[in-house]
CSV table of N, CA and C in Angstrom, one decimal:
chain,number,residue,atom,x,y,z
H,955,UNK,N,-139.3,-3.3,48.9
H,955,UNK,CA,-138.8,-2.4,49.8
H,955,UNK,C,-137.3,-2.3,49.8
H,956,UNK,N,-136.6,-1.4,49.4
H,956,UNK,CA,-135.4,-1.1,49.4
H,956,UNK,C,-134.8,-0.8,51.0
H,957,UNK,N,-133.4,-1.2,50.8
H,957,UNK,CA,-133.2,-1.0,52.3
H,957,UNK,C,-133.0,0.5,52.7
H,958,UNK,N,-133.3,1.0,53.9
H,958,UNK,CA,-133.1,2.0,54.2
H,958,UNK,C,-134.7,3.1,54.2
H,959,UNK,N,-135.4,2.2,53.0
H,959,UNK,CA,-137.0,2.5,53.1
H,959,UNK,C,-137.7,2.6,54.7
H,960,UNK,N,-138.5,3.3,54.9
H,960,UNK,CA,-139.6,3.3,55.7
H,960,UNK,C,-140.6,2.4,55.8
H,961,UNK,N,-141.3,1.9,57.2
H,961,UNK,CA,-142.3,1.0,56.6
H,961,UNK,C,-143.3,1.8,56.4
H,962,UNK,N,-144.5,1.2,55.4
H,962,UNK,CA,-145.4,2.5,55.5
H,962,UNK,C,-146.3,2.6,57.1
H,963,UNK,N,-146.9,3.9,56.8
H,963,UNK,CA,-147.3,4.4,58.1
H,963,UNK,C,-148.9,3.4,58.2
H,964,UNK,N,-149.9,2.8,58.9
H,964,UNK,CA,-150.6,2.4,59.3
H,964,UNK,C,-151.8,3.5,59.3
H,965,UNK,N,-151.4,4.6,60.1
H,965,UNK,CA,-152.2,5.4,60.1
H,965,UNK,C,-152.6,6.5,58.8
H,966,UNK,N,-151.5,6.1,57.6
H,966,UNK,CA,-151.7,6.9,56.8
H,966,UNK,C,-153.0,5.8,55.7
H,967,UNK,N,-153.1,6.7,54.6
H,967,UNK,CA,-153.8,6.0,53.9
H,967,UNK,C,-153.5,4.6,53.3
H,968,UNK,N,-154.3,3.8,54.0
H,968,UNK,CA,-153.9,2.6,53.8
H,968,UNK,C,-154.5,1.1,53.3
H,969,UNK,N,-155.8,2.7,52.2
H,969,UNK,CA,-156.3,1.8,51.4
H,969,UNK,C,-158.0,1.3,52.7
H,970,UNK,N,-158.2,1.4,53.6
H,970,UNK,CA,-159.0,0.7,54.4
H,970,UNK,C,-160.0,1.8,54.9
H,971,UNK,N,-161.3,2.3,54.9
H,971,UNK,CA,-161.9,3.3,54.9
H,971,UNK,C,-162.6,3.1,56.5
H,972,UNK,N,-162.1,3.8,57.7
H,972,UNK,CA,-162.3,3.3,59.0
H,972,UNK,C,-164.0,3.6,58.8
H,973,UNK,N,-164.4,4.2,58.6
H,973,UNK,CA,-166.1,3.8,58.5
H,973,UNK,C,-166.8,2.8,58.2
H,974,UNK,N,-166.3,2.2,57.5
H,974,UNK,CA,-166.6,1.0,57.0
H,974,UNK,C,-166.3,-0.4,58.1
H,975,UNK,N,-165.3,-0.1,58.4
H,975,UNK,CA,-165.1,-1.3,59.5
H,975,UNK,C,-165.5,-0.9,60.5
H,976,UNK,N,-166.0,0.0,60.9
H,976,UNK,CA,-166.9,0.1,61.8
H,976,UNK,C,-168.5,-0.2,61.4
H,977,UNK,N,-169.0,0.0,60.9
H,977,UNK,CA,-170.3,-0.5,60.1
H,977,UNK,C,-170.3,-1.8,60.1
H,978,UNK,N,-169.2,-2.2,59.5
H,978,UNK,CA,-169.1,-4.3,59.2
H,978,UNK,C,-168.9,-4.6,61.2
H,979,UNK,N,-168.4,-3.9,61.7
H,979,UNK,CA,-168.2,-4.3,63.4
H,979,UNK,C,-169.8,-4.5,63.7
H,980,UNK,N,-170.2,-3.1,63.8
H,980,UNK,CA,-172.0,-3.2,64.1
H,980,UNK,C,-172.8,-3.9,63.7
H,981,UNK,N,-172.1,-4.7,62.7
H,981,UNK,CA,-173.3,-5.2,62.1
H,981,UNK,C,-173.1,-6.5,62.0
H,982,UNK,N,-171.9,-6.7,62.3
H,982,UNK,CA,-171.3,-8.3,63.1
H,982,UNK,C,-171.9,-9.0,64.3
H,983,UNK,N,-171.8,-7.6,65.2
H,983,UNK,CA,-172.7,-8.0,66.9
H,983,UNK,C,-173.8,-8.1,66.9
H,984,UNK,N,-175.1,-6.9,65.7
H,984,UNK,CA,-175.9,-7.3,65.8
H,984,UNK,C,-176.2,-8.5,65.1
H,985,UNK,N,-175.9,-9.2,64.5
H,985,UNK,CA,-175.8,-10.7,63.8
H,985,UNK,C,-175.6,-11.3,64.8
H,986,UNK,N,-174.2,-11.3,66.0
H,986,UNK,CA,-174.2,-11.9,66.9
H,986,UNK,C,-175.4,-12.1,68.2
H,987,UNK,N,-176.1,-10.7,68.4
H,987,UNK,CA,-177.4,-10.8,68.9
H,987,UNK,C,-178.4,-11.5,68.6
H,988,UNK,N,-178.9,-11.4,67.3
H,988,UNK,CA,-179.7,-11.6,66.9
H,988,UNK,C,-179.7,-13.2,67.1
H,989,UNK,N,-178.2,-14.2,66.4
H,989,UNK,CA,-178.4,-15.4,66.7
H,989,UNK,C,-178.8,-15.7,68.2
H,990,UNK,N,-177.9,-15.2,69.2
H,990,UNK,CA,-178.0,-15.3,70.3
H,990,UNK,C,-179.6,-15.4,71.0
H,991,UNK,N,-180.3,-14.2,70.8
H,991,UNK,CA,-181.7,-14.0,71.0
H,991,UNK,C,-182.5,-15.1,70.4
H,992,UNK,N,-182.5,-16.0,69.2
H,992,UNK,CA,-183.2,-16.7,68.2
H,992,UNK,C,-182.7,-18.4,69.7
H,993,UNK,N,-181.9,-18.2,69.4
H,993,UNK,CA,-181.2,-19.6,70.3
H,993,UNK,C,-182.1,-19.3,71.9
H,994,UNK,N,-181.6,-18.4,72.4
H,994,UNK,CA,-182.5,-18.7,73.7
H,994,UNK,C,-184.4,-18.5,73.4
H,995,UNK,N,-184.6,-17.8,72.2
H,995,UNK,CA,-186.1,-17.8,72.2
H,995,UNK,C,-186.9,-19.6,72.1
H,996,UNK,N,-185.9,-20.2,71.1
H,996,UNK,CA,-185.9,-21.7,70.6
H,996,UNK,C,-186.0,-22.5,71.9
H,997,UNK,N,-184.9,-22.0,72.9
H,997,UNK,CA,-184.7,-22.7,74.5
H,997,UNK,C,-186.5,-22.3,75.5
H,998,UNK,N,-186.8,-21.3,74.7
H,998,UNK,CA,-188.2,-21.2,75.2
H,998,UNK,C,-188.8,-21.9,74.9
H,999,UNK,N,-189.1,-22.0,73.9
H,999,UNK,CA,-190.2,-22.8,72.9
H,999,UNK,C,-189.9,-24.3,73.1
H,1000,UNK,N,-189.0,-24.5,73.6
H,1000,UNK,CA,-188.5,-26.3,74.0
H,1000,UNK,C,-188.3,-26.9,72.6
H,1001,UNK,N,-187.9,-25.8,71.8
H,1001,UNK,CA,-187.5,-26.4,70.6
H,1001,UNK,C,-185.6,-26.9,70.7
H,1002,UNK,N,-185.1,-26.2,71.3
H,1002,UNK,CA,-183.5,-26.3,72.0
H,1002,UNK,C,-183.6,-27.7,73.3
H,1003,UNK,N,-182.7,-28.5,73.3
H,1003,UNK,CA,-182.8,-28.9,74.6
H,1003,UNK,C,-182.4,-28.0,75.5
H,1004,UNK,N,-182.5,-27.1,76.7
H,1004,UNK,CA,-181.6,-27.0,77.5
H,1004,UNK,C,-183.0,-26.3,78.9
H,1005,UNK,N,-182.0,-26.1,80.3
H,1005,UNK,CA,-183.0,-25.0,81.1
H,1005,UNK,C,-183.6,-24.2,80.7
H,1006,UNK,N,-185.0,-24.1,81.4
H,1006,UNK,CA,-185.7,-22.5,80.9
H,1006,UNK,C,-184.7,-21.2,81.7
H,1007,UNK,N,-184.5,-21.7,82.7
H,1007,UNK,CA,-183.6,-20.0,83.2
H,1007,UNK,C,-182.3,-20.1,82.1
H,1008,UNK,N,-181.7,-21.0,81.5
H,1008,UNK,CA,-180.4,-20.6,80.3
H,1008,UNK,C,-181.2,-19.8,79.1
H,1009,UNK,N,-181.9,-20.5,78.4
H,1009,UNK,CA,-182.9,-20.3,77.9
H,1009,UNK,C,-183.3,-18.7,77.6
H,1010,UNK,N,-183.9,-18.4,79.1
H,1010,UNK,CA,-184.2,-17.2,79.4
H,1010,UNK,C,-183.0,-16.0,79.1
H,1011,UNK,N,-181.8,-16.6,79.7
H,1011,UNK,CA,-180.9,-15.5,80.3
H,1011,UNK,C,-180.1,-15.5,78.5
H,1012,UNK,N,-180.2,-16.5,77.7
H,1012,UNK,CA,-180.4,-16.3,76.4
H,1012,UNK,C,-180.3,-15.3,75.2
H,1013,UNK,N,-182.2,-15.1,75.5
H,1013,UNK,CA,-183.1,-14.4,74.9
H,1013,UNK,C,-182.6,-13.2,75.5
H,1014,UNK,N,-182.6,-12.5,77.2
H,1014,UNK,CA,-182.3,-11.6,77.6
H,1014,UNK,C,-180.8,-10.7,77.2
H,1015,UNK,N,-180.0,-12.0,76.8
H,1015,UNK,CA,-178.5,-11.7,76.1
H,1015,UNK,C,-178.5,-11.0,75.2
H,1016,UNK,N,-178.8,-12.1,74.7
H,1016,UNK,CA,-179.2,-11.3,72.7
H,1016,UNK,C,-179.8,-10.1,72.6
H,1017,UNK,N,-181.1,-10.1,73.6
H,1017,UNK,CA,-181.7,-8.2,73.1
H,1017,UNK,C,-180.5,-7.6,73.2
H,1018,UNK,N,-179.9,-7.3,74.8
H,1018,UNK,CA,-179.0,-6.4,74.7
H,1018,UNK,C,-178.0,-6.5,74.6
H,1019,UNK,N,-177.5,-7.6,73.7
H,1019,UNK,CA,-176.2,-7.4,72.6
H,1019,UNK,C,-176.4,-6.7,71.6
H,1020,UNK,N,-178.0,-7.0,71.1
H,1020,UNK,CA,-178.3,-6.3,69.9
H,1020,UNK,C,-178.8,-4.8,69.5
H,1021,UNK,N,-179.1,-4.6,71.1
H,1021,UNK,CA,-179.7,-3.1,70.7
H,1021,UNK,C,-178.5,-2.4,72.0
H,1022,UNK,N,-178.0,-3.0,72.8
H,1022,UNK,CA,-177.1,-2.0,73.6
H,1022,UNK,C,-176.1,-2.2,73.5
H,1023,UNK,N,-175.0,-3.1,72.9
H,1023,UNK,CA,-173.6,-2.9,72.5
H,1023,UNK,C,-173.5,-1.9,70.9
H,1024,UNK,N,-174.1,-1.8,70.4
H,1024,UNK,CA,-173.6,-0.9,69.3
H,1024,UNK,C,-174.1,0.4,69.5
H,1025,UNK,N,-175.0,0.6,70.6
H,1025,UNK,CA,-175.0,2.0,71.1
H,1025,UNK,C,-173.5,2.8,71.7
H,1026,UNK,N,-173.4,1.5,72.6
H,1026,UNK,CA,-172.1,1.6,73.2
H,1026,UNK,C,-171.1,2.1,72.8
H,1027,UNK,N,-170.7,1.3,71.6
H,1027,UNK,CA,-169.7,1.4,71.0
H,1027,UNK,C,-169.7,3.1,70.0
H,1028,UNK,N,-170.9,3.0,69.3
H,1028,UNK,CA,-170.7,4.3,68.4
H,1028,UNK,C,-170.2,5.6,69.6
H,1029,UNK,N,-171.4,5.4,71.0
H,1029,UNK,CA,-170.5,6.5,71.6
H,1029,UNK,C,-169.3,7.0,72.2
H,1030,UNK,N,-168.8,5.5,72.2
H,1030,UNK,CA,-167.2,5.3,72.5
H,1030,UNK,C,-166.3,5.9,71.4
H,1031,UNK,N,-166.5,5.2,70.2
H,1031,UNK,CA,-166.3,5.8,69.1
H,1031,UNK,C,-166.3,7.4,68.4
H,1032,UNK,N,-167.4,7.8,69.4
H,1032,UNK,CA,-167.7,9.4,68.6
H,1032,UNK,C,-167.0,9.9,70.0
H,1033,UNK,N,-166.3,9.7,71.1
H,1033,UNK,CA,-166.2,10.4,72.1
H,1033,UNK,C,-164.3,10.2,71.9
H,1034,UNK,N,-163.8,9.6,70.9
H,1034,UNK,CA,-162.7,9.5,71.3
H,1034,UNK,C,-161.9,10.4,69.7
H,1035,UNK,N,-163.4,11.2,69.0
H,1035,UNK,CA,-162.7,11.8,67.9
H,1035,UNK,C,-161.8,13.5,68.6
């Protein structure tokens, strides 16, 4: 960078295709659900040490991280074009 240069712009092309990092986002949470859900299902099965109500509130976590945060998000997403 020469002095007197510009930095480049962030929002210009910068090489990074925002669709994509949104896809790898979705599909990060639902990975994070999914473990989530698998860990408190395990706390059911008394295969995990811990309480049945953690356990429970767990399994309950995970669904709806998995199926209702990336709802969320895409309509957040599509509502702010």
């Amino acid at each position: 960078m020469q002095p007197g240069d510009q930095p480049p712009d962030p929002d210009q092309n910068s090489g990074r295709d925002p669709a994509a990092a949104k896809f790898w986002t979705l599909q990060g949470i639902r990975l994070v659900g999914i473990v989530t859900a698998m860990a408190g299902a395990a706390g059911v099965a008394e295969k995990l040490a811990m309480p049945q109500w953690a356990a429970g509130l767990l399994l309950a976590a995970g669904v709806s991280i998995y199926f209702g945060l990336p709802v969320a998000l895409a309509r957040k997403w599509k509502a702010e074009r």
